[in-house]
PDB file of C-alpha atoms in Angstrom:
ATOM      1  CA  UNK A   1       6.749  14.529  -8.157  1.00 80.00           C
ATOM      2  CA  UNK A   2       5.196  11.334  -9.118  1.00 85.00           C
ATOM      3  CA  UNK A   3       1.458  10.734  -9.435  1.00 91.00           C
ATOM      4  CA  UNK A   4      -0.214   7.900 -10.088  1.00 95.00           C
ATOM      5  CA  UNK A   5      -3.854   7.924 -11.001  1.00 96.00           C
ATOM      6  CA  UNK A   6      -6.755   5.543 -11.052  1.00 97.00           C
ATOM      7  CA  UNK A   7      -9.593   5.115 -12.870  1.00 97.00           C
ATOM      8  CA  UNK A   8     -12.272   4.558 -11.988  1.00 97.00           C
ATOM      9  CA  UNK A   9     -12.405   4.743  -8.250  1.00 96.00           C
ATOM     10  CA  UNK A  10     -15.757   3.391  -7.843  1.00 96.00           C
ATOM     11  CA  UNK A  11     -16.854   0.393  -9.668  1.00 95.00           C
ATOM     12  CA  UNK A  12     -19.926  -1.329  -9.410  1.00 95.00           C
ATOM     13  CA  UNK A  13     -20.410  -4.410 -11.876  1.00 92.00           C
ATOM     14  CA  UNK A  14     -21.998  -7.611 -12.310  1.00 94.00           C
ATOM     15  CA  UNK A  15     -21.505 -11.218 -12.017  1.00 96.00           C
ATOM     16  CA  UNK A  16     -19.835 -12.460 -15.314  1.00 96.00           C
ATOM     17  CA  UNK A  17     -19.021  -9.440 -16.662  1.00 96.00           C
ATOM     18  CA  UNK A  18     -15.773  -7.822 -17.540  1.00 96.00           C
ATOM     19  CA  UNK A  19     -14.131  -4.513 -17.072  1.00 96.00           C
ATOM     20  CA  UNK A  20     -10.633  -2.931 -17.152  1.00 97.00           C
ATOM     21  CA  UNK A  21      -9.389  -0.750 -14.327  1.00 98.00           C
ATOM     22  CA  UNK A  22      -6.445   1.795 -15.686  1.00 98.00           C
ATOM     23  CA  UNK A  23      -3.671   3.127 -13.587  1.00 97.00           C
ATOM     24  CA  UNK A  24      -1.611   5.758 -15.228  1.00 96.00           C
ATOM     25  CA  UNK A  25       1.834   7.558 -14.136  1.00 95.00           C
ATOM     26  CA  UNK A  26       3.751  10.359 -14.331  1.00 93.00           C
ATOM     27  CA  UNK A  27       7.455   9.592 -14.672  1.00 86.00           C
ATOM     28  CA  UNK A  28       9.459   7.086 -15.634  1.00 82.00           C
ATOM     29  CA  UNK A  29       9.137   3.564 -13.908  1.00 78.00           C
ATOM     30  CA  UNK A  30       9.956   0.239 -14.633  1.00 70.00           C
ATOM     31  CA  UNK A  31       8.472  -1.197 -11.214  1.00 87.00           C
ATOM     32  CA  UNK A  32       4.409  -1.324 -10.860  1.00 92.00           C
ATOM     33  CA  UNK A  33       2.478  -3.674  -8.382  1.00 94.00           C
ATOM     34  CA  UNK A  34      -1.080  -4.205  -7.895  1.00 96.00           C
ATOM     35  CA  UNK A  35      -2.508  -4.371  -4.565  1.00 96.00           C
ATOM     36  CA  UNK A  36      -5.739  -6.131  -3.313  1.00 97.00           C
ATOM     37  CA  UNK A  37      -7.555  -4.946  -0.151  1.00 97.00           C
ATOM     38  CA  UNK A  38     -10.394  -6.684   1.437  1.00 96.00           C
ATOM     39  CA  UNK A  39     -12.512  -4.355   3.803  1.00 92.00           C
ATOM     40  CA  UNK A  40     -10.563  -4.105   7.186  1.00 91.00           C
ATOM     41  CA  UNK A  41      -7.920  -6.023   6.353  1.00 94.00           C
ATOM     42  CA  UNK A  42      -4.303  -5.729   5.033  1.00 95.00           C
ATOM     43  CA  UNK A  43      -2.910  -5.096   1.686  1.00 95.00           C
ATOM     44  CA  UNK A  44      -2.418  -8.183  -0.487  1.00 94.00           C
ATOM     45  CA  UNK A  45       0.058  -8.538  -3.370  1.00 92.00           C
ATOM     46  CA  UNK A  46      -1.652  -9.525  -6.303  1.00 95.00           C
ATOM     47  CA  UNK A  47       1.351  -8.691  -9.568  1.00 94.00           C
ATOM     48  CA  UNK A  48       4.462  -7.365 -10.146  1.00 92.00           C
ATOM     49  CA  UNK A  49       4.692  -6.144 -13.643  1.00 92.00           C
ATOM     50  CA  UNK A  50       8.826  -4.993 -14.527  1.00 86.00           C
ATOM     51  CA  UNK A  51       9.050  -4.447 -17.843  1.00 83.00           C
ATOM     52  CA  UNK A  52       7.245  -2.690 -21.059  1.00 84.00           C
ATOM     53  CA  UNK A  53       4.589  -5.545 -22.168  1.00 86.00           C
ATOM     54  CA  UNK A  54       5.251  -7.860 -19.399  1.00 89.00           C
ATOM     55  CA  UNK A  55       1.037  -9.142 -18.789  1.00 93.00           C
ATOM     56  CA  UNK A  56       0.938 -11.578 -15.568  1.00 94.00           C
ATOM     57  CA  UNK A  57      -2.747 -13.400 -15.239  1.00 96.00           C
ATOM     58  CA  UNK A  58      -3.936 -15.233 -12.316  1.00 95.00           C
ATOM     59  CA  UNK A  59      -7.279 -16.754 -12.419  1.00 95.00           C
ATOM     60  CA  UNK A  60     -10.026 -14.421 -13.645  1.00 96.00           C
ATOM     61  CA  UNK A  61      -7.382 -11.034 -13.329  1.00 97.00           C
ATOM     62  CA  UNK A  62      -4.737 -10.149 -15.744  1.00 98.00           C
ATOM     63  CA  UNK A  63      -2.428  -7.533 -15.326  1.00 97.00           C
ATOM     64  CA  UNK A  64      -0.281  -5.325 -18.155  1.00 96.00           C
ATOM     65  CA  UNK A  65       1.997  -2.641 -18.286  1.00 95.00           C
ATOM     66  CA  UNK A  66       3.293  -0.173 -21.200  1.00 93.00           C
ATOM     67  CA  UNK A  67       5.701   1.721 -19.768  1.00 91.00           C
ATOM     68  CA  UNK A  68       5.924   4.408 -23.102  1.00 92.00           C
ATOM     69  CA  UNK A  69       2.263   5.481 -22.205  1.00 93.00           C
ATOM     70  CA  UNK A  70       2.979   5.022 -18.234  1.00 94.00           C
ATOM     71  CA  UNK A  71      -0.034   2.595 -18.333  1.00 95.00           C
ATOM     72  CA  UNK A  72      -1.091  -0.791 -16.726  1.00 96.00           C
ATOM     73  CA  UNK A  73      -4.871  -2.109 -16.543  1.00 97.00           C
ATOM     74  CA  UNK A  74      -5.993  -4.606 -14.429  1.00 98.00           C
ATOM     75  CA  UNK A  75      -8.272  -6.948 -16.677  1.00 98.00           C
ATOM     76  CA  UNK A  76     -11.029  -8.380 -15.124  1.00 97.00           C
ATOM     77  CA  UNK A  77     -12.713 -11.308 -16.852  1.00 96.00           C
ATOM     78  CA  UNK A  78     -16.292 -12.997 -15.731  1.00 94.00           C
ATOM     79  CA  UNK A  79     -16.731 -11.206 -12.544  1.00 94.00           C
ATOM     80  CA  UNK A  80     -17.531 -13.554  -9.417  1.00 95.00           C
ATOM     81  CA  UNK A  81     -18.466 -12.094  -5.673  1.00 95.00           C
ATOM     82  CA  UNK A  82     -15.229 -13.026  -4.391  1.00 95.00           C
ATOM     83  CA  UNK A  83     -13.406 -10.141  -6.476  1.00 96.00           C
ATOM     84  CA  UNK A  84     -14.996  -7.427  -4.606  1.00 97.00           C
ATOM     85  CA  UNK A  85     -12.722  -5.407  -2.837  1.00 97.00           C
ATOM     86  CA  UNK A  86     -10.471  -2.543  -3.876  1.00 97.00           C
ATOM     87  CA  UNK A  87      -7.766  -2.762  -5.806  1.00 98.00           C
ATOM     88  CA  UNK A  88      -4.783  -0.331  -5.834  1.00 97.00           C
ATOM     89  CA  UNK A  89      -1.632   0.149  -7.974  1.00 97.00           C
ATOM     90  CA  UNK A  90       1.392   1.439  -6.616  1.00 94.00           C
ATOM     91  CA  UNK A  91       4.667   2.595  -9.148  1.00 92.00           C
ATOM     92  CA  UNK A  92       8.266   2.941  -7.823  1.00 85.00           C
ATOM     93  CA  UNK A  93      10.667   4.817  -8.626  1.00 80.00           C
ATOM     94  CA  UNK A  94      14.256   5.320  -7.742  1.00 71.00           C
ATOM     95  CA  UNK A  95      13.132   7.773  -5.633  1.00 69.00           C
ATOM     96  CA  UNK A  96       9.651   7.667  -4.948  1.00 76.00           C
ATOM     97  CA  UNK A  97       6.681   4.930  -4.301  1.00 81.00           C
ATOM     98  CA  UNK A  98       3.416   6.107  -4.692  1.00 89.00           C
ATOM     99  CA  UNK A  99       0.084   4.549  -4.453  1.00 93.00           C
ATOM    100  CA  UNK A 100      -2.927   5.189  -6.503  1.00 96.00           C
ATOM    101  CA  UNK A 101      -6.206   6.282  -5.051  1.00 96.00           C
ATOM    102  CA  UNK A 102      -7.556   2.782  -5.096  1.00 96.00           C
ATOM    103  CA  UNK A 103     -10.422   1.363  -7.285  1.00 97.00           C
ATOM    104  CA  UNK A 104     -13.371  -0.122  -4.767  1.00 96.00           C
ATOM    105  CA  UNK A 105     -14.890  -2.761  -6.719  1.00 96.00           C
ATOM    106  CA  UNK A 106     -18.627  -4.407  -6.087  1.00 96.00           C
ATOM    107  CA  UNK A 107     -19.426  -7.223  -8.143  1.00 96.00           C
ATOM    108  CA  UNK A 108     -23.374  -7.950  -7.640  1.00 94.00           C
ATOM    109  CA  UNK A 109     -25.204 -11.244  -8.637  1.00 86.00           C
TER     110      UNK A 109
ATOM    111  CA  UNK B   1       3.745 -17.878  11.153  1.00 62.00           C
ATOM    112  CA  UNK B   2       3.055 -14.046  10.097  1.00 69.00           C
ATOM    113  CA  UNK B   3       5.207 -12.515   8.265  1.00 92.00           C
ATOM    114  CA  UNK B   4       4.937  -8.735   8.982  1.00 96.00           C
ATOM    115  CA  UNK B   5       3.467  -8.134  12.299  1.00 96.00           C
ATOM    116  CA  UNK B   6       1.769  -5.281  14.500  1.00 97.00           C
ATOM    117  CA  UNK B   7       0.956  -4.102  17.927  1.00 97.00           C
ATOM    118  CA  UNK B   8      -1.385  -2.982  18.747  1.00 97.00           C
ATOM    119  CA  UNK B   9      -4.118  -3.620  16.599  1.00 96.00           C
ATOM    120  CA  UNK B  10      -6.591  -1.126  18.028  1.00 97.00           C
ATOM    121  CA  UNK B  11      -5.301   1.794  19.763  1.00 97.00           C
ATOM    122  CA  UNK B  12      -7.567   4.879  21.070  1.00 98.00           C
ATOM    123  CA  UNK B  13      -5.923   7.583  22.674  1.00 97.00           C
ATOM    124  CA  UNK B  14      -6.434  11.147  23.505  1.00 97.00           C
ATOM    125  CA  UNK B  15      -5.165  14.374  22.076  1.00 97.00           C
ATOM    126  CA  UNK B  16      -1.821  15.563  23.365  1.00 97.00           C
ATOM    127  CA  UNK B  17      -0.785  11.749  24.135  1.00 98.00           C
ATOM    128  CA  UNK B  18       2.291   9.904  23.127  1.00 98.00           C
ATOM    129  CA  UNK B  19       1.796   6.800  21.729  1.00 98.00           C
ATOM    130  CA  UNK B  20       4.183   4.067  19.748  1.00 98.00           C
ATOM    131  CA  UNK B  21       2.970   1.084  17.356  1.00 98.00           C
ATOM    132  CA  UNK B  22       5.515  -1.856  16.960  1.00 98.00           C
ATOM    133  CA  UNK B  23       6.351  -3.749  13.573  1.00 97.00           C
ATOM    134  CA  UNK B  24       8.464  -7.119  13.429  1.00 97.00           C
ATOM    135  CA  UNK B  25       9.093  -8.998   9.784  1.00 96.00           C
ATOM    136  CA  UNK B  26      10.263 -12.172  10.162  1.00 95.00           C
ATOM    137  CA  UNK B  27      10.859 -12.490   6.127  1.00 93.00           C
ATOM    138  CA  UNK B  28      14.810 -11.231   6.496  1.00 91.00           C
ATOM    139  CA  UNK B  29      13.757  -8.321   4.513  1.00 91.00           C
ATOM    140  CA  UNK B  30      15.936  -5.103   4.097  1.00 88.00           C
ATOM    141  CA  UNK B  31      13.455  -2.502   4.449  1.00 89.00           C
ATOM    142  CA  UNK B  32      10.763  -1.468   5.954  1.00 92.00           C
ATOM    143  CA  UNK B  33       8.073   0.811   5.998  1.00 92.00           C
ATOM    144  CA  UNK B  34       4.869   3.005   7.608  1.00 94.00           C
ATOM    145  CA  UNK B  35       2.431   3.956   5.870  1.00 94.00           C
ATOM    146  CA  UNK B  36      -0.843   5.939   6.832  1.00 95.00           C
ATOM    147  CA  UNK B  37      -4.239   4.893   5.590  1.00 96.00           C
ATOM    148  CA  UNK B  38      -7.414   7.525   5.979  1.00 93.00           C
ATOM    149  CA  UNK B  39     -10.816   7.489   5.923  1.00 90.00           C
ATOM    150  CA  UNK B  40     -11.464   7.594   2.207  1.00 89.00           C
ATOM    151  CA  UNK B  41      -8.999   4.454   2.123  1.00 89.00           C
ATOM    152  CA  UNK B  42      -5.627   6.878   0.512  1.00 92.00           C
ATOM    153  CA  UNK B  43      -2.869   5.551   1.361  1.00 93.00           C
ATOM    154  CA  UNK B  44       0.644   7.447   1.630  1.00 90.00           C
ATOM    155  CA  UNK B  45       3.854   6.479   2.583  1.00 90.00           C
ATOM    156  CA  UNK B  46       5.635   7.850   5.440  1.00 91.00           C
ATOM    157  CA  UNK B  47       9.208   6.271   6.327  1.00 89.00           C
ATOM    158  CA  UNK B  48      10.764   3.632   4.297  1.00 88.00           C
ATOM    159  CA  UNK B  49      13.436   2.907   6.273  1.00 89.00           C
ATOM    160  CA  UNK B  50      17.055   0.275   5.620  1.00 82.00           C
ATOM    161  CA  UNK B  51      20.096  -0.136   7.419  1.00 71.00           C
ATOM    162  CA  UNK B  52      21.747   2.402   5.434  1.00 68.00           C
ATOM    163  CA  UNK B  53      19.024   4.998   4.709  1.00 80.00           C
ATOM    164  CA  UNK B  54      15.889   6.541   6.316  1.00 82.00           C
ATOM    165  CA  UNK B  55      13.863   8.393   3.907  1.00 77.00           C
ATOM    166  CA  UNK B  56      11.062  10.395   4.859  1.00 71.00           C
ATOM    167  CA  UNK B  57       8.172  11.815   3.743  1.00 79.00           C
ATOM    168  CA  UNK B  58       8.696  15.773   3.744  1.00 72.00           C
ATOM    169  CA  UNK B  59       4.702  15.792   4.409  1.00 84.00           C
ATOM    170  CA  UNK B  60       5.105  14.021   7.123  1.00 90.00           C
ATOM    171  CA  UNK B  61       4.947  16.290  10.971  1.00 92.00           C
ATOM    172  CA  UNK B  62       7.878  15.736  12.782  1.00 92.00           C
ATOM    173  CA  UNK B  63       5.823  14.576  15.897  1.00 96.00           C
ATOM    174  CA  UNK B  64       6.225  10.809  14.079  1.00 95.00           C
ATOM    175  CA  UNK B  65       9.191   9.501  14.206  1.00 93.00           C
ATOM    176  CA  UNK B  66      10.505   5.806  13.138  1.00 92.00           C
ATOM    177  CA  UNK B  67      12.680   4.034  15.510  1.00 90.00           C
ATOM    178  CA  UNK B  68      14.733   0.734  14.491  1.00 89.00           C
ATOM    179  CA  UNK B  69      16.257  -1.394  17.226  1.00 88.00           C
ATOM    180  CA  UNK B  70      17.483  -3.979  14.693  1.00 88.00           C
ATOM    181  CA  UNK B  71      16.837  -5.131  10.685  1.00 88.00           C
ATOM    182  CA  UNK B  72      13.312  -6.835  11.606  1.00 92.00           C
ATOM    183  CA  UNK B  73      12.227  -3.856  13.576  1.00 94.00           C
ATOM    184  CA  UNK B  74      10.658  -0.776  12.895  1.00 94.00           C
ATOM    185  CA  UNK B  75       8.334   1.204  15.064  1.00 95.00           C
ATOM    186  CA  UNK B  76       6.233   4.401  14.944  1.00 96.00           C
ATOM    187  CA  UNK B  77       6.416   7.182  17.630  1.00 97.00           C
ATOM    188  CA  UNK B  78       4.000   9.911  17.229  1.00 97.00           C
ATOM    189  CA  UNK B  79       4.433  12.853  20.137  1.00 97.00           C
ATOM    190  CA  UNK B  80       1.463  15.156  20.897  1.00 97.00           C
ATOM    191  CA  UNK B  81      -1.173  13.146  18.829  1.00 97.00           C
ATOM    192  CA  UNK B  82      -3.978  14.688  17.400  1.00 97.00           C
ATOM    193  CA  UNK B  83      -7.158  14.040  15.868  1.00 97.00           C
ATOM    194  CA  UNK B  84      -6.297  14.152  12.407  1.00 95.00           C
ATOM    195  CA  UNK B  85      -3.588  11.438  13.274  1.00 97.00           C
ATOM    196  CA  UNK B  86      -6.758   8.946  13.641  1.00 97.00           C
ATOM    197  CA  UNK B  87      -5.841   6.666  10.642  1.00 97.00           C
ATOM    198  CA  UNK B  88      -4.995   2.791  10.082  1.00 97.00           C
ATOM    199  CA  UNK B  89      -1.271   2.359  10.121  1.00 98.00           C
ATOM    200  CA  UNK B  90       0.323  -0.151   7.945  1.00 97.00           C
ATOM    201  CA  UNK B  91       3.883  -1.382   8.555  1.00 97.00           C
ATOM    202  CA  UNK B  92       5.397  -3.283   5.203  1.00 94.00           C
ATOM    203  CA  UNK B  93       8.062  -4.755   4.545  1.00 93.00           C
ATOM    204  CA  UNK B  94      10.175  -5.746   1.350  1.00 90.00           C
ATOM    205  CA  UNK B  95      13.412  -6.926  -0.424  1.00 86.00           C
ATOM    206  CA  UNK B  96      15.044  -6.196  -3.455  1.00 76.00           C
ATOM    207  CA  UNK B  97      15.603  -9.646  -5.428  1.00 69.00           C
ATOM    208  CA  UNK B  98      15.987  -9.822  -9.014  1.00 63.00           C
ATOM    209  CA  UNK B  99      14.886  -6.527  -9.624  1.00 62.00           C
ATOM    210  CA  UNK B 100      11.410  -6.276  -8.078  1.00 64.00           C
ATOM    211  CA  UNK B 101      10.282  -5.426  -4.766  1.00 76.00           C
ATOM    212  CA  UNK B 102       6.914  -6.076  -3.763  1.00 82.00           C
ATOM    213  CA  UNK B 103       5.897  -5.174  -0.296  1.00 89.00           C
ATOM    214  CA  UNK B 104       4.305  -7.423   2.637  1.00 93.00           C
ATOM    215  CA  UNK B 105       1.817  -5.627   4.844  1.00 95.00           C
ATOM    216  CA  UNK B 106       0.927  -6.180   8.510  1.00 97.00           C
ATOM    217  CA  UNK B 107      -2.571  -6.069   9.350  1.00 96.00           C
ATOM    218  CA  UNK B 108      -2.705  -2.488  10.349  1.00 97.00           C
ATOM    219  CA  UNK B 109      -3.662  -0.304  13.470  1.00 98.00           C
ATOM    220  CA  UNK B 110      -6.496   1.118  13.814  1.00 97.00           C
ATOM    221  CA  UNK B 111      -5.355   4.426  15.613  1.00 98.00           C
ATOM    222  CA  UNK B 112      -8.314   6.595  17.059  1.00 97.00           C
ATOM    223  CA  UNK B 113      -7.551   9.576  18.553  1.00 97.00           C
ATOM    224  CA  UNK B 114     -10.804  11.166  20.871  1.00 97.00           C
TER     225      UNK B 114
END
């Protein structure tokens, strides 16, 4: 069964600092996304990582993936306000799509 | 115009009722999905669903059930509710292009079930 795990699942941080949010997975996968979700709302698509190495940045958030360790971070550089929310991976497989747990992130002045 | 809608967006209900949420993409998209969000924000799939396959989450009670007039359709049927049903509900939606496919989410229903 596939699992996909996230760490950590509470962050709390502060303006213009960084931090790294890891998402790790069991089996084999080629196919990982990153998710954003603002409080009540809908699930936003943030990256689309599909190969081993492939790093996608976009503004102050870069994404990687290394599919031998079944790893991708999600890089967060000079934290601003506007980044809070949580942030979820989700890996797919032939078979199988699973979600992580979800990383709730608070950025304070 | 939205690209992966839902209706309704609130819905509260009692226990024993049957209720149905509608989903309409209007991306031409292949598949579609459910998915069930809880209170501590977990979200797990429930149906993805194509013109050639349903697949379905074994955890999933049989009392849901998805329901596809056409490709840009795909609505959830839940007989008998009950109150651990009371979740947000996200349709999604996605096609497979050049070897990725990333998923667009409706806004959700907020299903509440007294």
């Amino acid at each position: 069964e596939l699992k996909v795990e996230q760490n950590p699942l509470f962050l709390s941080m502060q303006e213009g600092k960084n931090y790294t949010i890891y998402c790790n997975y069991s089996t084999t996968s080629d196919r990982l996304y990153w998710y954003r979700q603002d409080p009540g709302k809908s699930l936003e698509s943030l990256f689309v990582l599909l190969s081993n190495g492939a790093v996608k940045q976009e503004g102050r958030l870069m994404a990687s993936l290394d599919t031998k360790a079944r790893l991708s971070t999600l890089h967060i550089t000079a934290a601003v306000h506007d980044l809070s929310a949580t942030y979820f991976c989700a890996v797919d497989t032939a078979h199988d799509m699973r979600f992580g747990a979800g990383t709730r992130l608070t950025v304070k002045p | 115009d939205t690209a992966v809608s839902q209706t309704p967006k609130y819905l509260v209900t009692q226990m024993g009722n049957d209720k149905s949420i509608k989903c309409e993409q209007n991306l031409g998209h292949d598949t579609m999905y459910w998915y069930k969000q809880d209170s501590k924000k977990f979200l797990k799939i429930m149906f993805s669903y194509n013109n050639k396959e349903l697949i379905i989450n074994e955890t999933v009670p049989n009392r849901f059930s998805p329901k596809s007039p056409d490709k840009a359709h795909l609505n959830l049927h839940i007989n008998s509710l009950e109150l651990g049903d009371s979740a947000v509900y996200f349709c999604a939606s996605s096609q497979e292009l050049a070897g990725r496919a990333e998923q667009y989410f409706g806004p959700g229903t907020r299903l509440t079930v007294t």
